[in-house]
PDB file of C-alpha atoms in Angstrom:
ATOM      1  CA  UNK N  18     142.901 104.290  73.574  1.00 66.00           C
ATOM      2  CA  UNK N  19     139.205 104.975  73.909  1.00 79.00           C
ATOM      3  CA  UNK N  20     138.881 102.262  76.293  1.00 78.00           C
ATOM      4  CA  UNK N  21     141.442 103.380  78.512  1.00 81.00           C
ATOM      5  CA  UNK N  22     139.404 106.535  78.055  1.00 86.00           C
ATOM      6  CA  UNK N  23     136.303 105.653  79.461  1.00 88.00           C
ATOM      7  CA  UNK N  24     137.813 103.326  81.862  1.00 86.00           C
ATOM      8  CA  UNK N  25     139.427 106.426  84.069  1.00 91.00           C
ATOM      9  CA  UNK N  26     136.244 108.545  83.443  1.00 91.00           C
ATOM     10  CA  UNK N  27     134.847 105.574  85.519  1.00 91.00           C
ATOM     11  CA  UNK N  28     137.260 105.596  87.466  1.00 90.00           C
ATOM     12  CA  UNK N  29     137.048 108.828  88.459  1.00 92.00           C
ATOM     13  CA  UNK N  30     133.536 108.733  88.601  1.00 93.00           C
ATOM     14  CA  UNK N  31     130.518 111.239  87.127  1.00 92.00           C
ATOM     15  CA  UNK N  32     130.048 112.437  90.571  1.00 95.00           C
ATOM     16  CA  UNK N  33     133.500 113.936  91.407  1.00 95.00           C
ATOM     17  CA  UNK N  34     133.467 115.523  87.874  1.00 94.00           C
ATOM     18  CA  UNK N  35     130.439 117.173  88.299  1.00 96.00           C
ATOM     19  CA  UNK N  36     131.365 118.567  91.063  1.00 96.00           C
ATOM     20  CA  UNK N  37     133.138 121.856  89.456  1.00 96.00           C
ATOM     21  CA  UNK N  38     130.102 122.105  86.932  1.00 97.00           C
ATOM     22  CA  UNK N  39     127.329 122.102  89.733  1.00 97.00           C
ATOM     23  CA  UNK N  40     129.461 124.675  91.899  1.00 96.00           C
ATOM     24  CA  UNK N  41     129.880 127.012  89.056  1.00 97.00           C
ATOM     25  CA  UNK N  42     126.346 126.995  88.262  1.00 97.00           C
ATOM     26  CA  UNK N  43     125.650 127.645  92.158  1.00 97.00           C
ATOM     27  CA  UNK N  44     127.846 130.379  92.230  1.00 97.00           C
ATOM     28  CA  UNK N  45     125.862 131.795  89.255  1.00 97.00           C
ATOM     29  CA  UNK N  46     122.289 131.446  90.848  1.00 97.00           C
ATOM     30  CA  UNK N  47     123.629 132.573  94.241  1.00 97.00           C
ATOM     31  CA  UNK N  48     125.294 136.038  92.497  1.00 96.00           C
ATOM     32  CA  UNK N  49     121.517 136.321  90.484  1.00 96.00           C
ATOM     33  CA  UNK N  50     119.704 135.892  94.117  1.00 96.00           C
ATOM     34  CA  UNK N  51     121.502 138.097  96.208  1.00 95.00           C
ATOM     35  CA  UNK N  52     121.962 140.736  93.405  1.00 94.00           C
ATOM     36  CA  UNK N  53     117.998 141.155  94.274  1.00 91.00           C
ATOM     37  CA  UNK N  54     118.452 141.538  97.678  1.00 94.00           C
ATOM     38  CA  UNK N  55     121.888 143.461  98.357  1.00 94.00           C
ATOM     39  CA  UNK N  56     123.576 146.211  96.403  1.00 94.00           C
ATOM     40  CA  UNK N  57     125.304 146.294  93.291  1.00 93.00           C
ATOM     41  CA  UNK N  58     128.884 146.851  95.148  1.00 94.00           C
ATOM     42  CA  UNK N  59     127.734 144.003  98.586  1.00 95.00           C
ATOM     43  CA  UNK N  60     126.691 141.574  95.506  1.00 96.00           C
ATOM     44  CA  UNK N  61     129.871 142.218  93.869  1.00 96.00           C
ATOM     45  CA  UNK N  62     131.912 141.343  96.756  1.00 95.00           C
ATOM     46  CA  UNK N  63     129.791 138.060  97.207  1.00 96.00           C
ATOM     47  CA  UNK N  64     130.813 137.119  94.041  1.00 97.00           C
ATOM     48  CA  UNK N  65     134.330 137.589  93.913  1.00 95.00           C
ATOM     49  CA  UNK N  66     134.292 135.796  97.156  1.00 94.00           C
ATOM     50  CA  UNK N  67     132.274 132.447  95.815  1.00 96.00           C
ATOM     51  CA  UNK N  68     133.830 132.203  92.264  1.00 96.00           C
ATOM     52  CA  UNK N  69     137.389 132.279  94.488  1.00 95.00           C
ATOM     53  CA  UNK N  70     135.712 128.913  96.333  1.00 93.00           C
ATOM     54  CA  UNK N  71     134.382 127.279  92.844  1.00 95.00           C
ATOM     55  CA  UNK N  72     138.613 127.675  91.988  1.00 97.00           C
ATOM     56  CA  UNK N  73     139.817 125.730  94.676  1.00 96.00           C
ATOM     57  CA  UNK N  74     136.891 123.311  94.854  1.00 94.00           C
ATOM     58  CA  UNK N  75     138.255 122.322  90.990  1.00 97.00           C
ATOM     59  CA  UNK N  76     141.625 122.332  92.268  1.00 96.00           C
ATOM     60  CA  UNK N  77     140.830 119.740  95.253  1.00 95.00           C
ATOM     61  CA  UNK N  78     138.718 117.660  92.846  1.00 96.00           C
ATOM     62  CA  UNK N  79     142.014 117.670  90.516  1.00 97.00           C
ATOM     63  CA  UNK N  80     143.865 115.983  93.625  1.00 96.00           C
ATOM     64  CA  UNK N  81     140.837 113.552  94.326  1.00 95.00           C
ATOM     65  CA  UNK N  82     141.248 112.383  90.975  1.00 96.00           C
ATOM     66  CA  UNK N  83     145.305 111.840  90.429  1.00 96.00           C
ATOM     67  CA  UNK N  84     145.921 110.311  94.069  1.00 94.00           C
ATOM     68  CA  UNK N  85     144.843 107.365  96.153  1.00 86.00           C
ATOM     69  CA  UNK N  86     144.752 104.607  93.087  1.00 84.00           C
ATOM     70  CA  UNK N  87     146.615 101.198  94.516  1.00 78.00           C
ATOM     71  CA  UNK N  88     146.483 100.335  90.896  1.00 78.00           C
ATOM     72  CA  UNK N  89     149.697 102.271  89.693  1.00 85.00           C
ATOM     73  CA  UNK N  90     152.226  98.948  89.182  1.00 73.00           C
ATOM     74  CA  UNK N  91     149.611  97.553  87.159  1.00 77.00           C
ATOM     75  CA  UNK N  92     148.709 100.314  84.917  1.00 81.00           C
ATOM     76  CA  UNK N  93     153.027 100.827  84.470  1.00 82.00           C
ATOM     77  CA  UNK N  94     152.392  96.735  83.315  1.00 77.00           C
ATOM     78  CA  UNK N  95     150.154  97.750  80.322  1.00 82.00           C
ATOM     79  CA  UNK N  96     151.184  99.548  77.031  1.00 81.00           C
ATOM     80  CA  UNK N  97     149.394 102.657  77.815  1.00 84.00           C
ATOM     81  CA  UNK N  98     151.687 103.360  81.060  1.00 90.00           C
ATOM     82  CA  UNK N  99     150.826 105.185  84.567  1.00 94.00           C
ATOM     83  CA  UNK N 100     151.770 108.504  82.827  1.00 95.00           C
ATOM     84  CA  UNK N 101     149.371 108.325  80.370  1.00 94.00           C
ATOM     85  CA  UNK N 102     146.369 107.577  82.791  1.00 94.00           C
ATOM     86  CA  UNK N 103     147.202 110.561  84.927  1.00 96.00           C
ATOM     87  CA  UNK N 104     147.343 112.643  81.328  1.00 96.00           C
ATOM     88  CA  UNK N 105     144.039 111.332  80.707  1.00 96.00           C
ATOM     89  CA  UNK N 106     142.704 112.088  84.217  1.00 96.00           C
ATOM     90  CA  UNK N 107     143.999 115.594  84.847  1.00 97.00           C
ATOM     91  CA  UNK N 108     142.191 116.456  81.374  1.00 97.00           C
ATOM     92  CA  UNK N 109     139.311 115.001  82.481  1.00 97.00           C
ATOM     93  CA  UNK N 110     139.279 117.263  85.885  1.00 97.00           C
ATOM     94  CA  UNK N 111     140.563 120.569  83.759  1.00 97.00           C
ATOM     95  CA  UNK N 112     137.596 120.460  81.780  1.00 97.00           C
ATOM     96  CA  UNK N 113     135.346 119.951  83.718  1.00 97.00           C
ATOM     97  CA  UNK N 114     136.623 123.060  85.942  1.00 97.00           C
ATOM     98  CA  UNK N 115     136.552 124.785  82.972  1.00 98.00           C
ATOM     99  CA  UNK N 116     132.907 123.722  82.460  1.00 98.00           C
ATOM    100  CA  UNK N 117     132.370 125.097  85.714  1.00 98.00           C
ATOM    101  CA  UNK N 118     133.674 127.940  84.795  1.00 98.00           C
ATOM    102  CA  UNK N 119     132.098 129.415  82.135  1.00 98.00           C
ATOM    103  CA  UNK N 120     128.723 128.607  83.228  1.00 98.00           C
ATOM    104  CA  UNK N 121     129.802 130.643  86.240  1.00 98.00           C
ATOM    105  CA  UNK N 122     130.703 133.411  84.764  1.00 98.00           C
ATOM    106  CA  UNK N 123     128.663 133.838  81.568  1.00 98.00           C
ATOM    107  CA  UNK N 124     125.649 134.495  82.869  1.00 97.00           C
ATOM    108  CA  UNK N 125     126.962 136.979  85.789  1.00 97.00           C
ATOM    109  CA  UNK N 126     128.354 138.345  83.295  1.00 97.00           C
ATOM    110  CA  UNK N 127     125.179 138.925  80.986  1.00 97.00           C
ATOM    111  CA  UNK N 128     123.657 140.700  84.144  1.00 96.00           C
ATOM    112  CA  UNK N 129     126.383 142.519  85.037  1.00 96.00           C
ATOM    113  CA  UNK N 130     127.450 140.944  88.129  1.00 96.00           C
ATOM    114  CA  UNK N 131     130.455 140.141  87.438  1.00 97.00           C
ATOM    115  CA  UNK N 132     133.783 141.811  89.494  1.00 94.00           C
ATOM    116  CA  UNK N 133     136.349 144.405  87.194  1.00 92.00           C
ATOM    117  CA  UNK N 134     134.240 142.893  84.255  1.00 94.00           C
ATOM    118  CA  UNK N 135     136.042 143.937  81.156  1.00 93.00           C
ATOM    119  CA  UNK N 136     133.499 141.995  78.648  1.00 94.00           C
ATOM    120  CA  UNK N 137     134.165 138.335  77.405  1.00 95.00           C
ATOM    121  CA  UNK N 138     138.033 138.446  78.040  1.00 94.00           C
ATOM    122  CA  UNK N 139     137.104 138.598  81.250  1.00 95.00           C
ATOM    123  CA  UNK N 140     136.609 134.816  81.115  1.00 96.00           C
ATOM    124  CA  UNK N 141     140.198 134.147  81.186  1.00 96.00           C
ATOM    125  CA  UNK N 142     140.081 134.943  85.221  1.00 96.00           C
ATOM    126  CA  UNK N 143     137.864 131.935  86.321  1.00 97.00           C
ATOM    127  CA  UNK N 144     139.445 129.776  83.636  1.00 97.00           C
ATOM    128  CA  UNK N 145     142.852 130.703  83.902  1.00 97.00           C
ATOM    129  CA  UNK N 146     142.591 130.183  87.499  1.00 98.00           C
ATOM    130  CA  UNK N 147     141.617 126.640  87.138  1.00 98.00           C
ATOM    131  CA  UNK N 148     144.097 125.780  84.866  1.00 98.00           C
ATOM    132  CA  UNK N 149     146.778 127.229  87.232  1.00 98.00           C
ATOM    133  CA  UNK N 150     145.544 125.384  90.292  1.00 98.00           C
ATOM    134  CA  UNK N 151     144.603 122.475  88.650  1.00 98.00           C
ATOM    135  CA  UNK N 152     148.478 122.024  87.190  1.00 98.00           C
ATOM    136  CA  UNK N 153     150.010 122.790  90.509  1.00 98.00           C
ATOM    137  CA  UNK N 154     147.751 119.757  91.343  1.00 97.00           C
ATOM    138  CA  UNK N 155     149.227 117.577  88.546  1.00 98.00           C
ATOM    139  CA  UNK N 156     152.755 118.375  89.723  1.00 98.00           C
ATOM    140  CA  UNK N 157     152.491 118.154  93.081  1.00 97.00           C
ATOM    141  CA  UNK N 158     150.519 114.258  91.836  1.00 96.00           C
ATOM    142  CA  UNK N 159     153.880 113.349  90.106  1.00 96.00           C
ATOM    143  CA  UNK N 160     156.079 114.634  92.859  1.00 96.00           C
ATOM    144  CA  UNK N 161     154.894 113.241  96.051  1.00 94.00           C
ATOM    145  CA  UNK N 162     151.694 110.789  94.747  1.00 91.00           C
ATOM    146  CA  UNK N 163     149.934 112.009  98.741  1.00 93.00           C
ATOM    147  CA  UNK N 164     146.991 113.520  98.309  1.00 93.00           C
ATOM    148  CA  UNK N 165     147.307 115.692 101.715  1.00 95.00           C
ATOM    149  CA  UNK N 166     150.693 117.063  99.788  1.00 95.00           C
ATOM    150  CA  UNK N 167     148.301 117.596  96.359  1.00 97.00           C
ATOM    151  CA  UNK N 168     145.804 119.111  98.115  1.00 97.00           C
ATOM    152  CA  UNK N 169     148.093 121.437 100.368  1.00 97.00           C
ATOM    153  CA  UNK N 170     149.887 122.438  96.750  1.00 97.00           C
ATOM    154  CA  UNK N 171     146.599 123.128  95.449  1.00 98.00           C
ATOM    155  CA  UNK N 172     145.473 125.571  98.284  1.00 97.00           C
ATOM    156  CA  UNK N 173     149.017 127.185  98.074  1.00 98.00           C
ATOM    157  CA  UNK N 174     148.884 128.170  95.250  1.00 98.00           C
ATOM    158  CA  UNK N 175     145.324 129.213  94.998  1.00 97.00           C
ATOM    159  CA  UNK N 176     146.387 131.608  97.878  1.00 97.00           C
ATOM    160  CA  UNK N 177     148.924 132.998  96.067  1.00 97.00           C
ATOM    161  CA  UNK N 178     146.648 134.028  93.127  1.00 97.00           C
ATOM    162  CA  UNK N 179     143.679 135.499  95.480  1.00 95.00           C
ATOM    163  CA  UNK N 180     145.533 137.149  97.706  1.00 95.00           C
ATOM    164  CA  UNK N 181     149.276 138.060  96.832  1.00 96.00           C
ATOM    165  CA  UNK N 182     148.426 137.711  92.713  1.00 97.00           C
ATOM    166  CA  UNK N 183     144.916 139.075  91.700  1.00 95.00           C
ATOM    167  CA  UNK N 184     145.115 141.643  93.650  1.00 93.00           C
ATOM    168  CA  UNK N 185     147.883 143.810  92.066  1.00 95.00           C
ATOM    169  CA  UNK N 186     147.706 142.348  89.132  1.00 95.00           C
ATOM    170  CA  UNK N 187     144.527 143.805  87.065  1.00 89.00           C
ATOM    171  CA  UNK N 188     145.695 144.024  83.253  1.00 90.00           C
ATOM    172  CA  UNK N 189     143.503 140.174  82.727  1.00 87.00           C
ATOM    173  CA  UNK N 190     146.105 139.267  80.430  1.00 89.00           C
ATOM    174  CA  UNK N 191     148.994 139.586  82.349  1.00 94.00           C
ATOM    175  CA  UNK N 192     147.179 138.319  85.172  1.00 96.00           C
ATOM    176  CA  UNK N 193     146.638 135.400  83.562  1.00 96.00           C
ATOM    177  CA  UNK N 194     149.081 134.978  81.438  1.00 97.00           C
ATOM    178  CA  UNK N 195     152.187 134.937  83.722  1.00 97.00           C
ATOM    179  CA  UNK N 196     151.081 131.980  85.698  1.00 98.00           C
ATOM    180  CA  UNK N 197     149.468 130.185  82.731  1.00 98.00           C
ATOM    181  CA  UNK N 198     152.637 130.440  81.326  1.00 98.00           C
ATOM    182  CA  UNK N 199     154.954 128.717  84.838  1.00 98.00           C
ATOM    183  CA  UNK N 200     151.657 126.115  84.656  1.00 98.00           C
ATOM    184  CA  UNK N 201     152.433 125.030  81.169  1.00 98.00           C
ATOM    185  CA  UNK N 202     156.109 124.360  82.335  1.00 98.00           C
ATOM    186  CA  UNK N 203     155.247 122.948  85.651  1.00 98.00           C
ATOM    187  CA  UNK N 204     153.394 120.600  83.838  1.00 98.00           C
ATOM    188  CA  UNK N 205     156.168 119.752  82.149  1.00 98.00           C
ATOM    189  CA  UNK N 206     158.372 118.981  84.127  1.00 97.00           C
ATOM    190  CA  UNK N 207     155.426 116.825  85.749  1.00 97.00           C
ATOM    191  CA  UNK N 208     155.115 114.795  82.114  1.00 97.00           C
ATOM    192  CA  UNK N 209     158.737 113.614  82.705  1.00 97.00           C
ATOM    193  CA  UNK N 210     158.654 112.523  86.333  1.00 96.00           C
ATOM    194  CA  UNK N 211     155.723 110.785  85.845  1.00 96.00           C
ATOM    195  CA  UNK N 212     158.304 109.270  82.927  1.00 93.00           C
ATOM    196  CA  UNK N 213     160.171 107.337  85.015  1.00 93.00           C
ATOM    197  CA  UNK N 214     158.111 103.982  86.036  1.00 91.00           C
ATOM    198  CA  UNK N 215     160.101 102.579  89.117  1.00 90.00           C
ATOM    199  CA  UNK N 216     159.555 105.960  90.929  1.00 91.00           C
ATOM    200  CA  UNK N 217     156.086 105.853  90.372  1.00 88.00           C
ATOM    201  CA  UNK N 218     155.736 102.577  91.362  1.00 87.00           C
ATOM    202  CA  UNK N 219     158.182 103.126  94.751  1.00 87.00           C
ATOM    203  CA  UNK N 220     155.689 106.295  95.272  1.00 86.00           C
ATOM    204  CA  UNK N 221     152.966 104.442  94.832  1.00 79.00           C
ATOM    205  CA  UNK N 222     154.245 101.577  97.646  1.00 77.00           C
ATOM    206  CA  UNK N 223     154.975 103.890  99.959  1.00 78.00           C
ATOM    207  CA  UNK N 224     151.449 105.941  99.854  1.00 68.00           C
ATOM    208  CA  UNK N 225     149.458 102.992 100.478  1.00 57.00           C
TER     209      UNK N 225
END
């Protein structure tokens, strides 16, 4: 098991999953910069604004990761199956958006920078959201195995949250806890397509 660990960390690569880490920590030094320059209400709109980008970078490094690999048939050959690799994968990507995450908002929070802040709890915003858009990325991986389809889900549904979600929803536990809760089944119901071997293999044919 710890081999097929490390084997899909390399196969992901260091580079894509650093990806959510260095964004969050750009975020951060770009809300600590402009908060210098601009007002406390122009930097606050900044920073809503680039956390909502550090999101949906995760999510699109989520699809990176669970689409494109020719190897599927072979990995549904082996003991550990196709299901558990992308198990093993999406965990990888969640967290290290969640990674990304805190170090975003922890220290805007600290200063004060950061948007509705209602102290630590506040947390569950950034992080929530990645967990939301990275299991719509999962799913949409076991459904269609396209990464143009995984990526389109992801942006969906991080549109959804930023715009028609977020929004009007401002208690941070309902706000989060709604669509954490629809992640956890979409996921799922992910886990059991990703069950059946000939479809992934047939998906995996007909992506290449």
């Amino acid at each position: 098991m710890t081999g097929m660990i490390r084997a899909q960390a390399r196969r992901i690569g260091m580079g894509l999953l650093a990806m959510p880490v260095a964004c969050g920590i750009a975020v951060a030094a770009a809300g600590v910069m402009v908060s210098g320059v601009w007002s406390r209400t122009q930097t606050l709109t900044v920073v809503n604004w680039l956390a909502q980008l550090m999101v949906i970078g995760s999510g699109v490094c989520v699809a990176v990761a669970l689409t494109g690999d020719p190897l599927v048939e072979a990995s549904e050959s082996t003991p550990v199956g196709w299901r558990r690799v992308q198990a093993t994968r999406f965990a990888f990507a969640a967290v290290s958006g969640l990674a990304g995450a805190v170090l975003m908002f922890a220290p805007l929070h600290v200063l004060g920078l950061w948007p509705q802040d209602m102290g630590w709890i506040s947390l569950i915003a950034p992080a929530g959201a990645v967990l939301v858009v990275g299991a719509a990325g999962f799913a949409a991986a076991a459904w269609s195995a396209s990464t143009r389809a995984t990526v389109m889900a992801v942006v969906a549904v991080w549109m959804f949250l930023a715009f028609l979600w977020d929004p009007y929803v401002l208690d941070p536990v309902a706000q989060r806890g709604i669509p954490l809760t629809v992640a956890v089944i979409v996921v799922g119901v992910a886990w059991r397509l990703l069950g059946d071997e000939e479809r992934n293999v047939t998906l995996a044919r007909r992506s290449i």
